[in-house]
mmCIF file of C-alpha atoms and ligand atoms in Angstrom:
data_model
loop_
_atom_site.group_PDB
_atom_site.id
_atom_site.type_symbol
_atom_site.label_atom_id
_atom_site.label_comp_id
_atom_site.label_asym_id
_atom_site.label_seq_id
_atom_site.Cartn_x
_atom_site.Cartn_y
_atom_site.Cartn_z
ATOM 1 C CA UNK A 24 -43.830 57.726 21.828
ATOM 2 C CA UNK A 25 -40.271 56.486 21.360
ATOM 3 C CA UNK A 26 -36.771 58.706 21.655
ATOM 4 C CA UNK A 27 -35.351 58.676 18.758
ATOM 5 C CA UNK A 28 -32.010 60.542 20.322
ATOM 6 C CA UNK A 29 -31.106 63.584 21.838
ATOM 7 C CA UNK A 30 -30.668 64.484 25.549
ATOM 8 C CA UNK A 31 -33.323 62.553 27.180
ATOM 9 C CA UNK A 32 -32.997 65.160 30.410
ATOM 10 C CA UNK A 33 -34.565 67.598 27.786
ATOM 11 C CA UNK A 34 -38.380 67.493 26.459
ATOM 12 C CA UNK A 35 -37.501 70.140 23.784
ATOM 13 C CA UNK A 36 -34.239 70.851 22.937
ATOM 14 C CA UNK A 37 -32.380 73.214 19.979
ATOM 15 C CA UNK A 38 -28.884 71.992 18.363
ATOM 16 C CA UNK A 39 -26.857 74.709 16.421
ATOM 17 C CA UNK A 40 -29.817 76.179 15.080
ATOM 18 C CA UNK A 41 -28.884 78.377 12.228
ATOM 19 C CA UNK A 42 -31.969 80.505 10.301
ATOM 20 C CA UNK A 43 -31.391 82.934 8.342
ATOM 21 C CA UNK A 44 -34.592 85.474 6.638
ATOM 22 C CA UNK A 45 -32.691 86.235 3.221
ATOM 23 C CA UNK A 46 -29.785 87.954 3.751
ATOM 24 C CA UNK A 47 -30.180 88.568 7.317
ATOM 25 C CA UNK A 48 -29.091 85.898 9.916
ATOM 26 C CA UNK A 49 -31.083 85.696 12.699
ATOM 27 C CA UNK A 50 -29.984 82.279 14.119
ATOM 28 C CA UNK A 51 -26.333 81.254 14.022
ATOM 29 C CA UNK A 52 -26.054 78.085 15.493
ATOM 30 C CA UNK A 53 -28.034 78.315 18.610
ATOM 31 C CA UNK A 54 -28.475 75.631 21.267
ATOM 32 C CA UNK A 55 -30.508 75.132 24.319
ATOM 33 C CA UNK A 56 -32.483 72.568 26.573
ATOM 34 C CA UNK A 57 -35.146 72.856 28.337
ATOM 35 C CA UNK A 58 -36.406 69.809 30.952
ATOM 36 C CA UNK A 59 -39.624 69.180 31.634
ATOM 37 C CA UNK A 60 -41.397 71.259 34.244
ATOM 38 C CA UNK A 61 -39.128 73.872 33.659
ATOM 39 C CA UNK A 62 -39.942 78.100 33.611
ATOM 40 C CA UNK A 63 -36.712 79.202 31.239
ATOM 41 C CA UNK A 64 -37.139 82.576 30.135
ATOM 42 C CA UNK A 65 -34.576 84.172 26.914
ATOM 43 C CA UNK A 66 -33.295 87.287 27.513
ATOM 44 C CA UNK A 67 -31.286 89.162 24.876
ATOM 45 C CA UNK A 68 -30.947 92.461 23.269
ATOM 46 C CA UNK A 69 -33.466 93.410 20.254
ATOM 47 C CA UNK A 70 -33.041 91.527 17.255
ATOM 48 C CA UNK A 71 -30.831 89.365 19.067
ATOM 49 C CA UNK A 72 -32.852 86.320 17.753
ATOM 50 C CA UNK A 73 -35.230 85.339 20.575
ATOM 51 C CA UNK A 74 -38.140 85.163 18.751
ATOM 52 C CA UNK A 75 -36.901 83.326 16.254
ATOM 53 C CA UNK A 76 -35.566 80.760 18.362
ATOM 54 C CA UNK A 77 -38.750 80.558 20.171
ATOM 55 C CA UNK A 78 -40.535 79.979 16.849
ATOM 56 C CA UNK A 79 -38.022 77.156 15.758
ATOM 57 C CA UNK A 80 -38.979 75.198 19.046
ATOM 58 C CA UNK A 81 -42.596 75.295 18.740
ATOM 59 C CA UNK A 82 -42.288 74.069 15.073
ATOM 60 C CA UNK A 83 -43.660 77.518 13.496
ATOM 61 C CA UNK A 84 -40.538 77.723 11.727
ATOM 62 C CA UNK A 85 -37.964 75.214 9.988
ATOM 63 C CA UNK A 86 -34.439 75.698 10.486
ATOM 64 C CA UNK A 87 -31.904 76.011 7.493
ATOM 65 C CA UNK A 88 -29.848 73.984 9.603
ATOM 66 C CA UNK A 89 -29.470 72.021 12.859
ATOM 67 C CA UNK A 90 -32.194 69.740 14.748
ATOM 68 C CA UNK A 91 -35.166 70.369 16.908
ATOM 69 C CA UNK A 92 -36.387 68.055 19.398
ATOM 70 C CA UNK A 93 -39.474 67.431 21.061
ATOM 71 C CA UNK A 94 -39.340 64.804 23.727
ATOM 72 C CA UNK A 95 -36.166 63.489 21.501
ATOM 73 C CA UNK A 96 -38.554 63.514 18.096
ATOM 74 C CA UNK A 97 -37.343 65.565 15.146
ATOM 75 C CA UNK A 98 -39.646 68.272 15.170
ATOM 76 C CA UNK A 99 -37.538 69.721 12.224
ATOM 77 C CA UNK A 100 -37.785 66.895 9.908
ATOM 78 C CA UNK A 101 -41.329 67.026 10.396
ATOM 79 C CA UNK A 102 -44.256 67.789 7.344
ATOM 80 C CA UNK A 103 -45.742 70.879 8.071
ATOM 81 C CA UNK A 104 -49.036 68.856 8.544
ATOM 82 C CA UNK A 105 -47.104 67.049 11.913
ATOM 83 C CA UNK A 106 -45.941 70.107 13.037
ATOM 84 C CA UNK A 107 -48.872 72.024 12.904
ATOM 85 C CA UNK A 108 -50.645 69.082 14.515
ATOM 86 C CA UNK A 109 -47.665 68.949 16.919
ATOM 87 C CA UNK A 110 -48.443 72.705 18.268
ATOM 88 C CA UNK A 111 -52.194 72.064 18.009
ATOM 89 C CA UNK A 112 -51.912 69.347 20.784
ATOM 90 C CA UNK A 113 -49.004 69.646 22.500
ATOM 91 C CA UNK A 114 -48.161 72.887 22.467
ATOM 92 C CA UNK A 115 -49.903 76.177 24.699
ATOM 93 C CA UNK A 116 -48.782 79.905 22.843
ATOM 94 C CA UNK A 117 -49.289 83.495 24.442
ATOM 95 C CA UNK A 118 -48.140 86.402 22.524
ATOM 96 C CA UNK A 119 -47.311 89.873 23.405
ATOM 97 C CA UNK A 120 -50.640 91.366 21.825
ATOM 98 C CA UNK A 121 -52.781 88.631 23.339
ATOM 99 C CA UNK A 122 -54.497 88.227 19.579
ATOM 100 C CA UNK A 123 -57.424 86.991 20.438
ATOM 101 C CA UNK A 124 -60.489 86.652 18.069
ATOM 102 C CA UNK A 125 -62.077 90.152 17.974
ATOM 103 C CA UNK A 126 -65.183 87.827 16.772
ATOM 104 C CA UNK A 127 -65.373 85.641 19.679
ATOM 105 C CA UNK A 128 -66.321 85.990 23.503
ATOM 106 C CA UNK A 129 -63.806 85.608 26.211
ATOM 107 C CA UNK A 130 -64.687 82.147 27.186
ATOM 108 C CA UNK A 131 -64.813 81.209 23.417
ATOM 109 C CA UNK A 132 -61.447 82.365 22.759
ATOM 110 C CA UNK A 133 -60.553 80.105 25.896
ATOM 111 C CA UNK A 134 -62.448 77.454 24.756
ATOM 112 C CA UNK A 135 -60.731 77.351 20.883
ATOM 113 C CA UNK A 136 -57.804 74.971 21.519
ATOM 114 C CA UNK A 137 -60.057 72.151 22.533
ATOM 115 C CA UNK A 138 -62.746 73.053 19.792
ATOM 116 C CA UNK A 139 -59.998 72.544 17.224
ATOM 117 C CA UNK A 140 -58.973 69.606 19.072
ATOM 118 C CA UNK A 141 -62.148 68.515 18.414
ATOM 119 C CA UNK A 142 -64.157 69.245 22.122
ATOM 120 C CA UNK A 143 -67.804 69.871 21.543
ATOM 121 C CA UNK A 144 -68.598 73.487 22.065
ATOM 122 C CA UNK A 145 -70.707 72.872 25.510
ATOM 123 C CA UNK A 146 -67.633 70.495 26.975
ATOM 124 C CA UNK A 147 -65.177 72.818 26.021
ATOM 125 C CA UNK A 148 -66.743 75.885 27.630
ATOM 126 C CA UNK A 149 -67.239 73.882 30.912
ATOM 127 C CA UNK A 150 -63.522 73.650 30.853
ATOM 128 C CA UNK A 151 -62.260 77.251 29.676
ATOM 129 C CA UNK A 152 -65.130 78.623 32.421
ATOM 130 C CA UNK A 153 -62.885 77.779 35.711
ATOM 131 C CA UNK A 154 -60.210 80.068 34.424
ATOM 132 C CA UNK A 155 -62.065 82.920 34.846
ATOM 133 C CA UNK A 156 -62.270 82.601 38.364
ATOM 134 C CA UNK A 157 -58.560 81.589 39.229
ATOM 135 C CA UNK A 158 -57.193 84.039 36.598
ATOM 136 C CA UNK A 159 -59.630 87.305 38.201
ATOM 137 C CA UNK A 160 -61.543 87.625 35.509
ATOM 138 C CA UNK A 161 -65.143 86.098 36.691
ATOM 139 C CA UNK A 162 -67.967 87.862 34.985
ATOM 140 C CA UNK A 163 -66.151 88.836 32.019
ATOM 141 C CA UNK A 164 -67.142 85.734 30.101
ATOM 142 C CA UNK A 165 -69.474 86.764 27.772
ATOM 143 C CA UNK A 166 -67.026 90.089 26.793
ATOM 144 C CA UNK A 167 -65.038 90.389 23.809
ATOM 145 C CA UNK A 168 -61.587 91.713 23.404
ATOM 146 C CA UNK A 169 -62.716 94.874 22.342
ATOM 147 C CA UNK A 170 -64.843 95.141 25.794
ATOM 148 C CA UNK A 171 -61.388 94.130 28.010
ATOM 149 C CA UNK A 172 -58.508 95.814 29.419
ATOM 150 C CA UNK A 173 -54.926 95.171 28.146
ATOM 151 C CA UNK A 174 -54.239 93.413 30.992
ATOM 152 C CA UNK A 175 -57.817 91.326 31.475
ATOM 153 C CA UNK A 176 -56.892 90.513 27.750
ATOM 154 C CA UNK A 177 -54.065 88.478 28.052
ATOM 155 C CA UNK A 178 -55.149 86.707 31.400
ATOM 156 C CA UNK A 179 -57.393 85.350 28.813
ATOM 157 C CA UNK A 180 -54.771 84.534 26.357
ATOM 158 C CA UNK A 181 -53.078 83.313 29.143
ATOM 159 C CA UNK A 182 -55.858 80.985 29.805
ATOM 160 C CA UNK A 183 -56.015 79.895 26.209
ATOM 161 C CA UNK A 184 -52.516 79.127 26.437
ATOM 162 C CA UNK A 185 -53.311 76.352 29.144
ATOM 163 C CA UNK A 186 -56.486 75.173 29.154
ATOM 164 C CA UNK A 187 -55.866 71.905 26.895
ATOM 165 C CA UNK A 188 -53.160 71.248 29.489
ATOM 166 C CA UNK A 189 -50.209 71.923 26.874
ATOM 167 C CA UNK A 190 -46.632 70.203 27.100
ATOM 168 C CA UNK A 191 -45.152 73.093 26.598
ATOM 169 C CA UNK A 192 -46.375 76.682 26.912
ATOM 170 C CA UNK A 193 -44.722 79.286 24.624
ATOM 171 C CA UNK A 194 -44.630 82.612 25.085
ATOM 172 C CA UNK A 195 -43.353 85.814 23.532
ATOM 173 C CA UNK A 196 -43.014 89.165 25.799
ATOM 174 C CA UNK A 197 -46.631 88.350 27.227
ATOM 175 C CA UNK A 198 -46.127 91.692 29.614
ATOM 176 C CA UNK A 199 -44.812 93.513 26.702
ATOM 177 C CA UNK A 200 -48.073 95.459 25.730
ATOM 178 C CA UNK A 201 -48.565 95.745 30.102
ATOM 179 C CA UNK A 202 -47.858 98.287 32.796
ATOM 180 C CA UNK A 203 -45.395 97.121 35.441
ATOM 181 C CA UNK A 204 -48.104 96.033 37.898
ATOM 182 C CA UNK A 205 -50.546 94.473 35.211
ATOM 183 C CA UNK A 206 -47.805 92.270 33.458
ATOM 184 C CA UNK A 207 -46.461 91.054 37.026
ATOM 185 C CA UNK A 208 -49.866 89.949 37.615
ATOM 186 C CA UNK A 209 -50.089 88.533 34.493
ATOM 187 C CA UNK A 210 -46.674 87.003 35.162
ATOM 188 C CA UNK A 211 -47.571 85.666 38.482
ATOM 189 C CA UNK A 212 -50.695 83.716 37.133
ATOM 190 C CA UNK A 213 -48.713 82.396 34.445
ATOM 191 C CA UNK A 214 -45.909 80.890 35.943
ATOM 192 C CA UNK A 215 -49.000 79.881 38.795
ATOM 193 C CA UNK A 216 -50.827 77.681 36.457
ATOM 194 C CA UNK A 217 -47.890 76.428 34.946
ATOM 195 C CA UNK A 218 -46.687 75.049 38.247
ATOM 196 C CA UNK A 219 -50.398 74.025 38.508
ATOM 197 C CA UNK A 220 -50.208 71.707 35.831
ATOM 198 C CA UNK A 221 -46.469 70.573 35.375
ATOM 199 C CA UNK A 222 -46.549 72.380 31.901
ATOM 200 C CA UNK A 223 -42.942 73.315 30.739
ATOM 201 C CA UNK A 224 -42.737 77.401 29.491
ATOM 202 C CA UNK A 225 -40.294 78.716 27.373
ATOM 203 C CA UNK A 226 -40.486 82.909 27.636
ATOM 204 C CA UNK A 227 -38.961 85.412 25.859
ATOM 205 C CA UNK A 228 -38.452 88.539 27.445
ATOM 206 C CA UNK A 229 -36.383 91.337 27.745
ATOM 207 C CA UNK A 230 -37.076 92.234 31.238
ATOM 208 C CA UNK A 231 -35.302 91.256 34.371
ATOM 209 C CA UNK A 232 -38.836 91.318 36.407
ATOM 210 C CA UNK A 233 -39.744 88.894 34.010
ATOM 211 C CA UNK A 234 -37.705 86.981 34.342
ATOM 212 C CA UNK A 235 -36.450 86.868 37.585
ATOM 213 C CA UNK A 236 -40.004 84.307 38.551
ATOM 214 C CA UNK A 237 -38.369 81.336 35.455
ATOM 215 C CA UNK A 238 -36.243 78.591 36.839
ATOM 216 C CA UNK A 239 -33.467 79.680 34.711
ATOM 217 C CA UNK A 240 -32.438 82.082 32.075
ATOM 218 C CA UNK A 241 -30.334 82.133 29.265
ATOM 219 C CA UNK A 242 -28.861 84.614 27.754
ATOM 220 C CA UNK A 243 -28.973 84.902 23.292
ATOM 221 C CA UNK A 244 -26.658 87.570 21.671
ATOM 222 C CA UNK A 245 -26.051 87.409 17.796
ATOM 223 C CA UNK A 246 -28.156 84.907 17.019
ATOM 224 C CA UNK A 247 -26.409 82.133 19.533
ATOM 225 C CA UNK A 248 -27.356 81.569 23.404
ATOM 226 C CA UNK A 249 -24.188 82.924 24.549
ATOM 227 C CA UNK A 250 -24.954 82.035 28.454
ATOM 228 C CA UNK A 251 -26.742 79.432 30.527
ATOM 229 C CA UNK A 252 -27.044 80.884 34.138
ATOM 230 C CA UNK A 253 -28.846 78.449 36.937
ATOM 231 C CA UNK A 254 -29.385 80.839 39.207
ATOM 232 C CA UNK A 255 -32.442 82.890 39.223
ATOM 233 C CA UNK A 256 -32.017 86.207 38.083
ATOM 234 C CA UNK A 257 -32.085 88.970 40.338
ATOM 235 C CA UNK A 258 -34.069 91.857 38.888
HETATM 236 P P1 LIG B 318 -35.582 89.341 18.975
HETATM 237 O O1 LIG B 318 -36.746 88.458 19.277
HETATM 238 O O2 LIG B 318 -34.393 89.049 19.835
HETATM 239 O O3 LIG B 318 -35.908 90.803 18.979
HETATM 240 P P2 LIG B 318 -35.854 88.285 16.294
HETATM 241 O O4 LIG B 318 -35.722 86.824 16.421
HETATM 242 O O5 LIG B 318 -37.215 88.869 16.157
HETATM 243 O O6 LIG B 318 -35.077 88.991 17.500
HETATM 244 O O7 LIG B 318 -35.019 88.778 15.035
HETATM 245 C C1 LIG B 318 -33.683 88.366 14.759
HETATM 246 C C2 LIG B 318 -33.232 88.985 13.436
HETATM 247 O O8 LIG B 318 -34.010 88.454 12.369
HETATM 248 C C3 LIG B 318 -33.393 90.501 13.396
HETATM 249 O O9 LIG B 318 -32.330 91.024 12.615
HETATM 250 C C4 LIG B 318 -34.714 90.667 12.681
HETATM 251 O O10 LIG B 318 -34.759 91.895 12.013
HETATM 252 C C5 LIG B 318 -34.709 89.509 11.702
HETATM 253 N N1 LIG B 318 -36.069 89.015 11.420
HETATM 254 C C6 LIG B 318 -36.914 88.443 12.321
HETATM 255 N N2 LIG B 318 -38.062 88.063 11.713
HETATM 256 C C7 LIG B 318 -37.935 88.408 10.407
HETATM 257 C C8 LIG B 318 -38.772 88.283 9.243
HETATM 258 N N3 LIG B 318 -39.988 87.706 9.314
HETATM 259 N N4 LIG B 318 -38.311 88.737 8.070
HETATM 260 C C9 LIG B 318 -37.074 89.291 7.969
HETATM 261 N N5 LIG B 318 -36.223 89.448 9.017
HETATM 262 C C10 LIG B 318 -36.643 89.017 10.204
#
């Protein structure tokens, strides 16, 4: 794939991003880069706009204005057919409720990215199966969410986030549902398999613990990212 522009030290990148939902702005002109390899967690106050700037990067949402880049492509300009198939294969995504399919086994929900990327079922549980053991969770296969722990829940999220090896792995507060302990764990493992794998996380969070085992933090206020500290937070 070809650059078109944009700061080729960056693999996804956000120019004055400005969003608004109606008469509420939630973006006003926010910028950040993120190189590849990279554990950059955004902090922020409530309603600051973290979410919503995580959502702009991973192409869930269009900005009213400004650019997105993904390894210098437009991700903004794209259809919403590219973008979703953009996130589909590119993109890993743990949220702060884990949401995983009530309907589904543990290694199942694992296994969905690459059965929507097309893996045949039997190929694509081989692959979600060695999660269980490095993320603790070996015997709960065959549970479903209903039958796991907050915490055993989103190490299986977690795993869903990176078992089809994604760019980039989004997540939102993923140890915001967790006790202290649990979502360190969680936390540990995450940044862990990242490392593992080379994939690039964006986090949002609004806690220092969190945040403290990224790279780098930056700091969004009012819908702009007010600070860009390089030195790792001290929680
Ligand atoms: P944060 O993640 O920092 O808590 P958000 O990005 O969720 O902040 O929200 C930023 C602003 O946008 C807030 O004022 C919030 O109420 C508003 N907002 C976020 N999502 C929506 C939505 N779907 N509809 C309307 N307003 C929204």
């Amino acid at each position: 794939m070809t650059r078109e522009s944009g700061d080729d030290r960056h693999v996804i990148e956000a120019r004055d991003v400005v969003l608004s939902f109606g008469q509420t702005p939630a973006l006003r002109g926010a910028s950040i880069g993120v190189a590849a390899g990279e554990i950059v967690a955004i902090m922020g106050p409530s309603g600051s706009g973290k979410s919503t700037l995580l959502h702009c990067l991973a192409g869930i949402l269009v900005p009213d204005s400004g650019e997105i880049r993904f390894d210098g492509r437009r991700v903004d300009t794209m259809t919403e057919t590219e973008r979703s198939s953009l996130r589909r294969d590119r993109f890993g995504f743990v949220f702060q409720f884990g949401q995983l399919v009530p309907e589904l086994t543990a290694e199942e929900n694992v296994a969905l990215p690459l059965l929507l990327a097309g893996a045949r079922r039997e190929g694509a549980l081989r692959e979600a199966r060695p999660w269980f053991g490095r993320l603790g969770l070996d015997g709960l296969e065959r549970r479903r969410s209903g039958e796991l722990s907050g915490g055993q829940a989103q190490r299986v999220a977690l795993a869903r986030g990176l078992v089809a090896r994604p760019k980039i792995l989004f997540a939102d507060e993923p140890t915001g549902s967790l006790d202290t302990l649990t979502g360190e764990q969680v936390m540990d493992l995450l940044v862990a398999g990242a490392r593992e794998q080379g994939t690039t996380v964006v986090i949002v969070t609004h806690e220092a613990r969190v945040a403290a085992s990224a790279d780098r933090h930056v700091l969004v206020r009012d819908g702009r990212v007010t600070s860009l500290v390089p030195d790792r937070v001290s929680s």
